[in-house]
XYZ file of C-alpha atoms in Angstrom:
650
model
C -2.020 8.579 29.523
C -3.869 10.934 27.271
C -2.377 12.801 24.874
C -2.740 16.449 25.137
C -4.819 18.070 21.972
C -2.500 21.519 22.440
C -0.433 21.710 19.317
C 2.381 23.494 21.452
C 4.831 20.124 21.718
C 6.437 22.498 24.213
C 6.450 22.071 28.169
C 4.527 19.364 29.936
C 2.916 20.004 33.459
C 4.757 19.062 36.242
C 2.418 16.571 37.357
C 2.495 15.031 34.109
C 6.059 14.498 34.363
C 5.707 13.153 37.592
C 3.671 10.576 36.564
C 5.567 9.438 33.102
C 8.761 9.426 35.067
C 7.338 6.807 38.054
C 4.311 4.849 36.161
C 5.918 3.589 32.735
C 9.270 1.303 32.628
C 12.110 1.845 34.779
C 14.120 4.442 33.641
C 13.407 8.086 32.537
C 11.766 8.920 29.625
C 13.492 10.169 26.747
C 11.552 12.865 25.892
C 7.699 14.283 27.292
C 6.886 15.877 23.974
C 3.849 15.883 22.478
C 2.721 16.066 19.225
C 2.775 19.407 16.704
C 0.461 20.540 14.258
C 2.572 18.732 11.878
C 2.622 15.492 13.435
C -1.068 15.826 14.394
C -1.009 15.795 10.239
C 1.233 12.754 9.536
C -0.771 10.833 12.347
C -3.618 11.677 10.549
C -1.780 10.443 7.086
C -0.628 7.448 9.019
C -4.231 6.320 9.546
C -5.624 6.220 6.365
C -2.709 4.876 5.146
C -3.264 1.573 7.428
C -7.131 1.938 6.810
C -6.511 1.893 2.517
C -3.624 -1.255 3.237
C -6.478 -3.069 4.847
C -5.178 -3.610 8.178
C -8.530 -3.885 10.037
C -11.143 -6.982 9.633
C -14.484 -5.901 8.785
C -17.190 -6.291 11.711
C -18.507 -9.564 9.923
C -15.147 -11.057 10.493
C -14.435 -10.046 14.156
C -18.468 -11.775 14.838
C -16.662 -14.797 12.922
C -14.096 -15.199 15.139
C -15.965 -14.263 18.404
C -18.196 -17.392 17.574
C -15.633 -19.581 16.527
C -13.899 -19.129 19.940
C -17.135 -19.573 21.468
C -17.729 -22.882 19.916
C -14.172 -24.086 21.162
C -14.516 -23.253 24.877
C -17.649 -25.399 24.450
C -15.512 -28.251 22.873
C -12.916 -28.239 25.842
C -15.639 -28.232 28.453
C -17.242 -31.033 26.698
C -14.172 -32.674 26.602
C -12.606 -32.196 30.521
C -16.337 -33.144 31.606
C -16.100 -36.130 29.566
C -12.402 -36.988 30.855
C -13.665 -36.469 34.541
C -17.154 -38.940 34.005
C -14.635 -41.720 32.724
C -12.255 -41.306 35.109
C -14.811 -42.392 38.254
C -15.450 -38.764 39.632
C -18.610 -37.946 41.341
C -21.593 -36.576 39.719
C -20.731 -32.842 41.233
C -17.060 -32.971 40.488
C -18.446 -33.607 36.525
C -20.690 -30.923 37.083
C -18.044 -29.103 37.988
C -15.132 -30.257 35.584
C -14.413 -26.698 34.150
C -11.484 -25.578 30.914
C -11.020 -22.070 29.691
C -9.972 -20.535 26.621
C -7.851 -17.504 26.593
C -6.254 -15.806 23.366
C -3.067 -14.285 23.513
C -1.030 -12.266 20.721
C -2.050 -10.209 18.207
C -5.852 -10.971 19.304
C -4.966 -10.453 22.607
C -2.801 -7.414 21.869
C -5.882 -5.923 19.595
C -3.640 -5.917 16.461
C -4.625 -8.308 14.980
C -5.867 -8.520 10.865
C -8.088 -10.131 8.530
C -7.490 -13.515 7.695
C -4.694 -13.862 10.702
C -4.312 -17.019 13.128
C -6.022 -16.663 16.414
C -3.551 -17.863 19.235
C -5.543 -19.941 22.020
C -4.706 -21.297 25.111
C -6.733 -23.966 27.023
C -6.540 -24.201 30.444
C -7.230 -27.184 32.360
C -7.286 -29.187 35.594
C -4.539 -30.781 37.501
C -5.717 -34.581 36.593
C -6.097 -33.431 32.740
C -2.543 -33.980 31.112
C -0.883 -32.786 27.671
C 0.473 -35.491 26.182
C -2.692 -38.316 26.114
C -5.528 -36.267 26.904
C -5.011 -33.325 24.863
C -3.008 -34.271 22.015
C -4.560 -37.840 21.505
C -8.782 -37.468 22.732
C -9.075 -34.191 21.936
C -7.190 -34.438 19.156
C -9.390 -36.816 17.855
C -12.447 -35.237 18.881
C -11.181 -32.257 16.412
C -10.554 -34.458 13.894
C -13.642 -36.116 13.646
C -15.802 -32.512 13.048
C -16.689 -31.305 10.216
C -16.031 -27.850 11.004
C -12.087 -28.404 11.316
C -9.547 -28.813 8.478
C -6.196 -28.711 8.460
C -4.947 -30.473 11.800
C -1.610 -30.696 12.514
C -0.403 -31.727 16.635
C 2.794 -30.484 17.198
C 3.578 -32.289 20.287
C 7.501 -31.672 20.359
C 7.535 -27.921 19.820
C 9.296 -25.594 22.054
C 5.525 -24.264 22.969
C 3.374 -27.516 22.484
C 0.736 -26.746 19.990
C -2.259 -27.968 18.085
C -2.514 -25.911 14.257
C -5.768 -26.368 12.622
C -8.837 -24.205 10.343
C -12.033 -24.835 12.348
C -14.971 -22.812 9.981
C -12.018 -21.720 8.078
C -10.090 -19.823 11.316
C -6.876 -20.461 11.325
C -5.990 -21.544 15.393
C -2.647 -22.223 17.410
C -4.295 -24.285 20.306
C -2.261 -24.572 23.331
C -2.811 -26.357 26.548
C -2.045 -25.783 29.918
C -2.677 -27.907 33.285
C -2.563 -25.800 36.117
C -2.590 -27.347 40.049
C -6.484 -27.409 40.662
C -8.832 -29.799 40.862
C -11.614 -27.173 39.263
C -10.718 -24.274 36.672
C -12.669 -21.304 37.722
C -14.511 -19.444 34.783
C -13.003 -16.034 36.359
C -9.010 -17.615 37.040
C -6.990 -14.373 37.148
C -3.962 -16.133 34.588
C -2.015 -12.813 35.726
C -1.618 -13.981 39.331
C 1.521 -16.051 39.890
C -0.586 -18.690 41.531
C -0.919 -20.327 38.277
C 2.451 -21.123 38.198
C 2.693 -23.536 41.035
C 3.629 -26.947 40.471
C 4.108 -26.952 36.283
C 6.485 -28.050 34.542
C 8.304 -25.594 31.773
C 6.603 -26.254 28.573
C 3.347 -24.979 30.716
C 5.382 -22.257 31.892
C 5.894 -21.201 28.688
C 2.680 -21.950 27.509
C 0.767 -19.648 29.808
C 3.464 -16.944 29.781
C 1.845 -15.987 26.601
C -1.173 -14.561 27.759
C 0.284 -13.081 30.763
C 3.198 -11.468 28.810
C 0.623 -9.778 26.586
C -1.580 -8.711 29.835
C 1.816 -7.193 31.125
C 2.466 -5.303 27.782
C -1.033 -3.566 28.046
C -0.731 -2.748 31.571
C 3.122 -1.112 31.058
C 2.593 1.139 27.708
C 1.107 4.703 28.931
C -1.359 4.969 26.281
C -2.733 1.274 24.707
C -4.677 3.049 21.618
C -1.069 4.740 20.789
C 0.936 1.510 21.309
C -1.922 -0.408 19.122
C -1.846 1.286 15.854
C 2.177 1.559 16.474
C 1.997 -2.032 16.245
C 0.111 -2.621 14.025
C 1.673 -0.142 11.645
C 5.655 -2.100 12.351
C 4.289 -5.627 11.882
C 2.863 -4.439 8.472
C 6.129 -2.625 7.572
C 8.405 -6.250 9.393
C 6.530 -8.059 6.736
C 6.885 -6.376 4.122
C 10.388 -5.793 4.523
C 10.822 -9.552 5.534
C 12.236 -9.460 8.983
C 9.226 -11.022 10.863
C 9.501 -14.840 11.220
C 10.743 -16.000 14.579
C 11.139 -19.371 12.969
C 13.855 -17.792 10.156
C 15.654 -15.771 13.104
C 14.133 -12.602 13.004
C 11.396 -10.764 15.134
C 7.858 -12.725 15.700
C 4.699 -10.826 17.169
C 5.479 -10.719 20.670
C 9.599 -9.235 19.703
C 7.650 -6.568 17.985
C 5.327 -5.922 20.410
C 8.105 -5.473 23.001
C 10.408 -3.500 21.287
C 7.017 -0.917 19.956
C 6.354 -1.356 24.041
C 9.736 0.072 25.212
C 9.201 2.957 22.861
C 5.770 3.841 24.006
C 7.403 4.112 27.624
C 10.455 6.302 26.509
C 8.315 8.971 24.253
C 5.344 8.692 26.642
C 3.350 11.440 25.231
C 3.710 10.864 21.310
C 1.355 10.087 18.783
C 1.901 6.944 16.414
C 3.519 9.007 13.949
C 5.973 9.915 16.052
C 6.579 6.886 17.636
C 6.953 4.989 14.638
C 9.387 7.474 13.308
C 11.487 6.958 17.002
C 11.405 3.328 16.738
C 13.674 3.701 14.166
C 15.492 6.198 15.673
C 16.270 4.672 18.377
C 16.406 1.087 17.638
C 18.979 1.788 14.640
C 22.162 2.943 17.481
C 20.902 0.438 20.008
C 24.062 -1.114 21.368
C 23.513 -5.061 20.894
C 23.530 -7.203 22.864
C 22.324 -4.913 25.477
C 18.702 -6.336 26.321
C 15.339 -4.359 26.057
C 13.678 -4.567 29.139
C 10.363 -2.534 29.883
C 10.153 -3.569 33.238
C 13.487 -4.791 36.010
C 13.325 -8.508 35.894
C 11.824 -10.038 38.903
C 12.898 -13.187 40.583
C 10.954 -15.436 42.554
C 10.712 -18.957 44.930
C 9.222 -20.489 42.756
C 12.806 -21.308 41.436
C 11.949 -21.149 37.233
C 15.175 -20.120 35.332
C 14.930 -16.198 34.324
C 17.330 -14.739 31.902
C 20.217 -13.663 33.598
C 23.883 -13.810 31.882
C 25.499 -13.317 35.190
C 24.298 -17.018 36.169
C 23.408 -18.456 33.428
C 26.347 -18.777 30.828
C 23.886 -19.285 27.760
C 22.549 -16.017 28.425
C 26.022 -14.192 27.657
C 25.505 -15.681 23.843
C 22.096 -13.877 23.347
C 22.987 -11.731 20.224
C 19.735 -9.434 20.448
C 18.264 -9.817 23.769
C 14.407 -8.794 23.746
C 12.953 -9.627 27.747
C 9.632 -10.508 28.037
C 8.107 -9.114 31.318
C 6.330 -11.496 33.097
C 7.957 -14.116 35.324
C 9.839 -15.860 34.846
C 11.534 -13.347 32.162
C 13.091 -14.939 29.533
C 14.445 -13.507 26.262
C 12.359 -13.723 23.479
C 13.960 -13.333 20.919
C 16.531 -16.344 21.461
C 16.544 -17.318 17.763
C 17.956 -14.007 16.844
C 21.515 -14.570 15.127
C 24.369 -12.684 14.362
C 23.046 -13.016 10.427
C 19.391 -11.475 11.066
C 20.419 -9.548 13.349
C 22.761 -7.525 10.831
C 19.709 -7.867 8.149
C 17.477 -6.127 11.353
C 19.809 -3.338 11.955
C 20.449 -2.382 8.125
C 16.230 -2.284 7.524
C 16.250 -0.276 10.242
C 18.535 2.612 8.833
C 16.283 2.293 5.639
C 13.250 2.860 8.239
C 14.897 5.869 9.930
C 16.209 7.438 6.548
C 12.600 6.855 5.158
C 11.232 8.548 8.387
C 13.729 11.599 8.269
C 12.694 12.352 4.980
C 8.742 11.892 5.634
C 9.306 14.416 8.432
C 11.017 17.068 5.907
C 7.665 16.337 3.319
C 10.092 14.674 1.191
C 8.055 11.388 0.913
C 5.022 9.511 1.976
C 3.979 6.705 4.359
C 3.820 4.337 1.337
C 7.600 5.063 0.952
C 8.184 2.802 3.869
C 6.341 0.343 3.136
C 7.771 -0.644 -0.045
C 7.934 -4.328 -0.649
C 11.763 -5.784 -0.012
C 13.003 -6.765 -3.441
C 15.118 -9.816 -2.414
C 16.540 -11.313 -5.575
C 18.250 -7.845 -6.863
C 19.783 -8.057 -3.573
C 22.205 -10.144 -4.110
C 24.425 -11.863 -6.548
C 24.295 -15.715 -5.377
C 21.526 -17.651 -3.161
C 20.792 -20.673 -1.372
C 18.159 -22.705 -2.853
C 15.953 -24.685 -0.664
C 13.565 -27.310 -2.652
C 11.207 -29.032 0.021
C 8.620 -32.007 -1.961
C 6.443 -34.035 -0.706
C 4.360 -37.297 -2.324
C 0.506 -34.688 -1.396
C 0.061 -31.475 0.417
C -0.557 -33.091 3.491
C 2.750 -34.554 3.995
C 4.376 -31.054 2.866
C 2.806 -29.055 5.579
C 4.232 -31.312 8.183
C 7.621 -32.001 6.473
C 8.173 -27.922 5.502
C 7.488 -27.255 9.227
C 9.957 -29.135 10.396
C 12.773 -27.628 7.507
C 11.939 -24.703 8.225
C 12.195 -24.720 11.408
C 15.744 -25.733 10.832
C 16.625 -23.180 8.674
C 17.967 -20.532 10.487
C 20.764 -23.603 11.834
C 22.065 -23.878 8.283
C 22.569 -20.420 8.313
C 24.671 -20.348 11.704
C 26.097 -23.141 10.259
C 27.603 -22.121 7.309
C 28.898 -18.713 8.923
C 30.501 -21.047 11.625
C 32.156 -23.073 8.824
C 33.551 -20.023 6.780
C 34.724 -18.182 9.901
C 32.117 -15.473 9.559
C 33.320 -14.705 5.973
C 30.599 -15.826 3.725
C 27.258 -14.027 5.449
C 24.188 -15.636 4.808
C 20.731 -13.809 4.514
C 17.364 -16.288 5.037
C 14.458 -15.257 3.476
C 11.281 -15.927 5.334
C 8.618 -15.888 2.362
C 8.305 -19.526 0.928
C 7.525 -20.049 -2.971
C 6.190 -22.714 -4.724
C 6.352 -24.504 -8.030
C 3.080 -25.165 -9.412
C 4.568 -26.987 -12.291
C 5.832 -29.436 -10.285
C 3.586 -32.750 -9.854
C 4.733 -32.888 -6.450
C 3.654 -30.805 -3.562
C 6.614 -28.604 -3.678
C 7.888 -25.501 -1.270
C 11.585 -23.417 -1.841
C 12.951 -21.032 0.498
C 16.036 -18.669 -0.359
C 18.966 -17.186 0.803
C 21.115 -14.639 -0.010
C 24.649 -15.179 0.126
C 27.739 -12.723 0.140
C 31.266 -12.207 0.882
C 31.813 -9.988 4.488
C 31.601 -6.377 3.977
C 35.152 -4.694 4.469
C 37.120 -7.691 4.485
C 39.541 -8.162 1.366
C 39.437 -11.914 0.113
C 41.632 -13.754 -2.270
C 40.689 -13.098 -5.536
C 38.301 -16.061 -7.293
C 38.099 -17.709 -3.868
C 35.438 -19.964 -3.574
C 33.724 -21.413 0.023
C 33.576 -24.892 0.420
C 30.383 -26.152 2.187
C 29.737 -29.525 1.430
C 30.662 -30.474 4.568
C 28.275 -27.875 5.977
C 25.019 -29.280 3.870
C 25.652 -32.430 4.786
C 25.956 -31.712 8.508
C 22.916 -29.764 7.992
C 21.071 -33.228 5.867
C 21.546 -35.370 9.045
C 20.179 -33.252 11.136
C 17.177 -32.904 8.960
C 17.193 -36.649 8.287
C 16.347 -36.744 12.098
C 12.879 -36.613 11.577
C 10.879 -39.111 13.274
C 7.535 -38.679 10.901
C 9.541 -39.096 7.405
C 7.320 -40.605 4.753
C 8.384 -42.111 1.516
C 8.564 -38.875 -1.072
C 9.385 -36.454 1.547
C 12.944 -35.387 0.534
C 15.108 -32.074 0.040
C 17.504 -30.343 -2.541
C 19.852 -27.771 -2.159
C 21.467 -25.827 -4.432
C 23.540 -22.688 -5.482
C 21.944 -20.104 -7.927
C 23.218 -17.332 -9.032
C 20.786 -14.146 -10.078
C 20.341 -14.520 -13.230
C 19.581 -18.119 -12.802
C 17.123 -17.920 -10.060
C 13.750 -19.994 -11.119
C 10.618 -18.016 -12.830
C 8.474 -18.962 -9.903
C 10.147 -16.830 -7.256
C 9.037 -13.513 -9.581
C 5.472 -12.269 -9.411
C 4.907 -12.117 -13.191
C 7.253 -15.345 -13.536
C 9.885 -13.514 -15.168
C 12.775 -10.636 -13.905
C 11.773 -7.167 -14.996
C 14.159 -4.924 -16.919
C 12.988 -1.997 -15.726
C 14.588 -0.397 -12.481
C 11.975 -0.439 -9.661
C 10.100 2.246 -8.711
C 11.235 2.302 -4.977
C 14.631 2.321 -6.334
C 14.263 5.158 -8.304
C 13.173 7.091 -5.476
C 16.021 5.762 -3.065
C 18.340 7.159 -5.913
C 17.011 10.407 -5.560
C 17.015 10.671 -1.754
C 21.375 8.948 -2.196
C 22.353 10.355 -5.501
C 23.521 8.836 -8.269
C 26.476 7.056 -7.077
C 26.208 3.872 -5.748
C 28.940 4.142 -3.371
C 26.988 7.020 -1.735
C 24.336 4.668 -0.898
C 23.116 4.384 2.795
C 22.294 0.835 2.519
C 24.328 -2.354 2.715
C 23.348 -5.465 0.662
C 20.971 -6.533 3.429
C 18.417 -4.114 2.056
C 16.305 -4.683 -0.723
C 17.298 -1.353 -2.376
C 20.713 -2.136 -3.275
C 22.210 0.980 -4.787
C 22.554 -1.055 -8.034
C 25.366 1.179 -10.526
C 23.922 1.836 -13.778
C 26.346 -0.515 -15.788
C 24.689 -3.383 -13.539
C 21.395 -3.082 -14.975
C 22.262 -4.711 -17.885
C 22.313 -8.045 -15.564
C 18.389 -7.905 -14.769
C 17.447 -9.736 -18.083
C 13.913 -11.119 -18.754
C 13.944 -14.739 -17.441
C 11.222 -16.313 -19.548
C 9.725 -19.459 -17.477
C 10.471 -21.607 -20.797
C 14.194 -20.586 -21.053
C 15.421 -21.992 -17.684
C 19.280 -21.522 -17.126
C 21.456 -24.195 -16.100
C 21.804 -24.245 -12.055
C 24.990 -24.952 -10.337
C 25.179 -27.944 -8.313
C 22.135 -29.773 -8.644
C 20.780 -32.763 -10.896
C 17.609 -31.148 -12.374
C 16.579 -35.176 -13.076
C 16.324 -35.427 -9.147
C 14.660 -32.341 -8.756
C 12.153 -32.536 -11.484
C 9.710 -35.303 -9.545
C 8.205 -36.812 -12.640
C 5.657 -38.758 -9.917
C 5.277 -39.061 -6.515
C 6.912 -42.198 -6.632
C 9.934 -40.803 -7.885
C 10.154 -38.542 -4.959
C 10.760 -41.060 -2.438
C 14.391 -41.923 -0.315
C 16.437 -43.907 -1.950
C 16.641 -46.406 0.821
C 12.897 -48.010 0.490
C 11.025 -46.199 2.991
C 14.060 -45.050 5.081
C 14.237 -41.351 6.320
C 17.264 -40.811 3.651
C 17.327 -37.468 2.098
C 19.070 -36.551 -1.005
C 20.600 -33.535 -0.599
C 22.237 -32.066 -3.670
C 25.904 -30.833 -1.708
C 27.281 -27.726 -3.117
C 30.528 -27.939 -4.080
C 31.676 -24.288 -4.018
C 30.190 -20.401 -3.468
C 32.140 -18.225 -5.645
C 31.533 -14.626 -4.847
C 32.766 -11.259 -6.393
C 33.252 -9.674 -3.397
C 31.114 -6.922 -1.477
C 30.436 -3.984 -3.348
C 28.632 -2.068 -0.730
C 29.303 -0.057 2.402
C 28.454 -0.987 5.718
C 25.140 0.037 6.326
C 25.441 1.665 9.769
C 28.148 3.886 8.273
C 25.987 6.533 7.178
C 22.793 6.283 9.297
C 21.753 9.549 10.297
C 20.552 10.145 14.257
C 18.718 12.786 14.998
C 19.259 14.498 18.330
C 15.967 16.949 18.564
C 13.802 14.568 20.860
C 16.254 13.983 23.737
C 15.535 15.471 27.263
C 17.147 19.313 27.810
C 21.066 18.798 28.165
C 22.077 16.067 25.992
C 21.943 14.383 22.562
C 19.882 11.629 21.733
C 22.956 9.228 21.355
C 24.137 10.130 24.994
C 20.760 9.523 26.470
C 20.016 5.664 24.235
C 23.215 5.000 25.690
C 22.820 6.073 29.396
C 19.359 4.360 29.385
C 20.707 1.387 27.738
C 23.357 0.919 30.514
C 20.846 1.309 33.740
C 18.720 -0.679 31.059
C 20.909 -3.925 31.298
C 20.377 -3.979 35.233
C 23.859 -5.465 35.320
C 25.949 -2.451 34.755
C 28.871 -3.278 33.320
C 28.879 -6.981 34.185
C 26.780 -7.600 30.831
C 28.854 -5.528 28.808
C 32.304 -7.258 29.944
C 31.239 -10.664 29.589
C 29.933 -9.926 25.744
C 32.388 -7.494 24.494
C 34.977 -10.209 24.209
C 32.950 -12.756 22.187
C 33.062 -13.400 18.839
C 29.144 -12.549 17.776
C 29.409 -14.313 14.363
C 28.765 -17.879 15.813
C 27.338 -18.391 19.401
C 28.853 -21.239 21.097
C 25.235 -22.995 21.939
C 24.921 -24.130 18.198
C 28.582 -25.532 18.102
C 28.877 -29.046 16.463
């Protein structure tokens, strides 16, 4: 739907109406506005702030990739044709023997970046399976080109995938074998035809595409919902709450959520959009889901996400539908942990916004980079080595990817007291001989909960719960192995800091928070899952230089295990065996929080709801109709405990 170029932002023709109220998503829009002279003004800010942060790939780049996709749906023809001559076909059925490529995500969604992964999906015929022909042959037929690096089959993923560089391109290669004997070059992937007689992982492997068809064809304006996009995934990163792997939002989550905005302010600009993402999204009423279209059922049989059936479903802590069948939530990783991490950067978003609307900051305010170790006083740190760099990019996968269970683990163990935050950027040792990879996590006592004074949290039992489940890996290699250990601030390693060292001077971004919360830290809008902790003056004195030659001692941990003198010094103890030496903790002593809860003090502003009724009343009327169960959903979840779902329950 076009946006109107009358600065007015008043009235909106009936017919206009008409159609925004019966063409995008399923309930009402929230408002028809359109955009002011002043947000004509921001948008226009907006863009060349995304242009300057280099956002968009230069034309030599996009003719990069266009070729390099070209030259795979050549490889996968070669390859089915091949396949079909060896298996005894005719002559015309090898003439025949057709695969297609299709991209899906950010490419697909047109959001996509310089130097970004390209997400591919072959698609092949019925007698063409996953498991030999495409993770074995064409495996090897990768393997053995020059112009691919880097390849990694992932074979037991969730999504089956092939990662690898081909003419340095980084590509997430799935396949898919759908019920015909011959591929067309022109299969419509959108029809549910496709769907017939597959097994789940293809399911889910060709729900990709069509999801991100479905999100183009149920936003009112695509150009709009594009540089939305593009604009949140820049600002998820930077604030580090985009890593489906940790438990936070991935591309498609984003894309969603931006989606369902699009549909409520149909006739906004990005500007405004991106400043009522926040708005809305910061009193959404988890677990309620986000749906942007009623989820369709069908007899075909697949499971759909539906907590009235399926008791699973009624755990879902931040339920983001994708809307394509069979609907499932997305965002199923999502715990009670990340979720409060979500929630907290999204008050800093909506303050940020409110005060970019009053021309009391810029764009670049909102972008400022999350400053993770001043936001808290004690961490978890992860140490991942391997004998090369090989091994580590296989063995890191696979820790990371268990991760976010440590997390729901140790909440579990401490009864929701000690609150964990994962931190999705990995860092990396270069003085280490050893390939070597950390990740961190921030650790603190639960906001408005008195504890005994000097109490510490026992998780041994926790890490080690955590070390058998990592020690189930099947491709374990001699020097693969894994520490962890407690730090406190002032101990955490050089190599985590830019400069390798702690600055003593306050942030900029944190002076200007200061000015926008006062000078008293109790004031402060923002909880500890923030990077712009409202640090009191007297703590300054705590954010010492840390010279890289002046390590401190670190709690729990023998540095002679850690230090990997050789790869041969980084292997199991038991000769080969998948045995890792994890370093147990044996106690978290925190000071207690010092913080108030961030939703406390976040601001809503009621201006952009329809004629007759707040904002508030209208995100909560919408959300209800929204959950398609009415109050089914909301009876069934109210009366759980959200801090541990009962799915990951040892």
């Amino acid at each position: 739907m076009a946006v109107s170029d009358s600065p007015s932002g008043g009235s909106t023709p009936p017919h206009q109406e008409q159609q925004a109220n019966s063409k995008y998503g399923f309930t009402k829009p929230l408002s028809l506005a359109g955009p002011t002279d002043a947000d004509l003004q921001r948008n226009n800010d907006l863009d060349k702030f995304l242009l300057d942060s280099g956002l968009y790939e230069s034309n030599e780049e996009s003719a990069a990739r266009k070729e390099v996709l070209h030259r795979l749906d050549q490889i996968v023809k070669s390859w089915v044709k091949q396949l079909t001559r060896q298996r005894g076909y005719t002559d015309q059925m090898v003439e025949d023997a057709n695969a297609v490529i299709f991209t899906f995500g950010s490419y697909r969604l047109g959001v996509h970046g310089p130097g970004v992964d390209i997400d591919t999906l072959c698609i092949g015929p019925s007698y063409v399976n996953r498991e030999e022909d495409f993770f074995i042959i064409l495996h090897n037929i990768l393997a053995e080109m020059e112009e691919v690096s880097e390849l990694q089959p992932v074979p037991d993923a969730h999504v089956p995938v092939m990662k690898f560089k081909f003419q340095g391109i980084s590509i997430d290669l799935l396949y898919a074998s759908i019920s015909l004997l011959v591929v067309p070059e022109d299969l419509d992937i959108s029809h549910g035809s496709v769907l017939y007689d597959v097994d789940e992982p293809t399911v889910r492997s060709l729900n990709g595409c069509r999801v991100a068809d479905q999100i183009l064809k149920l936003v009112p304006n695509v150009e709009h919902f594009r540089t939305t996009l593009r604009c949140l995934k820049f600002w998820a990163k930077r604030r580090g709450v985009y890593s489906n792997v940790t438990g936070f939002l991935g591309g498609v989550n984003w894309a969603i959520l931006v989606a369902r905005i699009c549909q409520l302010y149909p006739n906004a600009i990005p500007s405004m959009l991106v400043s009522r993402f926040f708005r809305v999204y910061t009193q959404w009423r988890w677990p309620n889901p986000v749906m942007l279209c009623s989820i369709e059922e069908n007899e075909l049989g697949f499971p759909i996400w539906d907590p009235r059936r399926n008791p699973r479903d009624r755990f879902h802590t931040m339920p983001i539908i994708t809307p394509a069948y069979p609907c499932m939530n997305s965002s199923y990783n999502v715990s009670a942990s990340t979720l409060r991490v979500m929630v907290d950067q999204f008050c800093y978003g909506n303050k940020i916004c409110d005060e970019i609307e009053l021309n009391k900051a810029q764009w670049s305010a909102l972008f400022q980079p999350y400053i993770f170790f001043e936001a808290y006083k004690n961490y978890l740190q992860v140490d991942i080595i391997a004998s090369d760099t090989d091994d580590l990019l296989a063995w890191r996968g696979w820790v990371e990817s268990r991760l976010r269970m440590l997390t729901l683990k140790i909440e579990r163990d401490t009864n929701g007291m000690l609150q964990c935050h994962p931190y999705p950027h990995e860092y990396v040792d270069t003085s280490k001989p050893c390939a070597h990879s950390a990740f961190f996590m921030g650790l603190q006592r639960k906001e408005g909960v008195r504890g005994q004074e000097g109490q510490q949290f026992d998780i041994r039992g926790t890490v080690d719960e955590f070390r058998q489940e990592i020690n189930m890996y099947m491709y374990w290699k001699p020097g693969m192995d894994i520490f962890v250990s407690h730090v406190r601030r002032k101990q955490l390693p050089a190599f985590v800091f830019p400069d390798g060292y702690k600055r003593t001077r306050m942030p900029r971004h944190i002076s200007h928070q200061a000015e926008i919360t006062g000078d008293d830290a109790t004031n402060c809008y923002s909880g500890p899952g923030l990077s712009e902790r409202c640090i009191k003056r007297k703590n300054y004195s705590e954010m010492v230089d840390k010279k890289p030659d002046k390590p401190d001692k670190r709690a729990s941990i023998s540095p002679q295990r850690l230090e990997c003198v050789s790869p041969e010094s980084c292997t199991g103890k038991s000769g080969g065996t998948a045995q890792m030496s994890i370093e147990c903790i044996k106690g978290v002593r925190l000071a207690g929080s010092t913080t108030k809860d961030a939703n406390s003090n976040c601001k809503i502003k009621s201006s952009d709801a329809l004629p007759g009724s707040g904002l508030r009343t209208e995100v909560a009327d919408m959300q209800i109709s929204e959950a398609g169960f009415v109050n089914t959903t909301h009876d069934m979840l109210k009366s759980r405990s959200v801090e541990v779902p009962n799915e990951v329950s040892c």
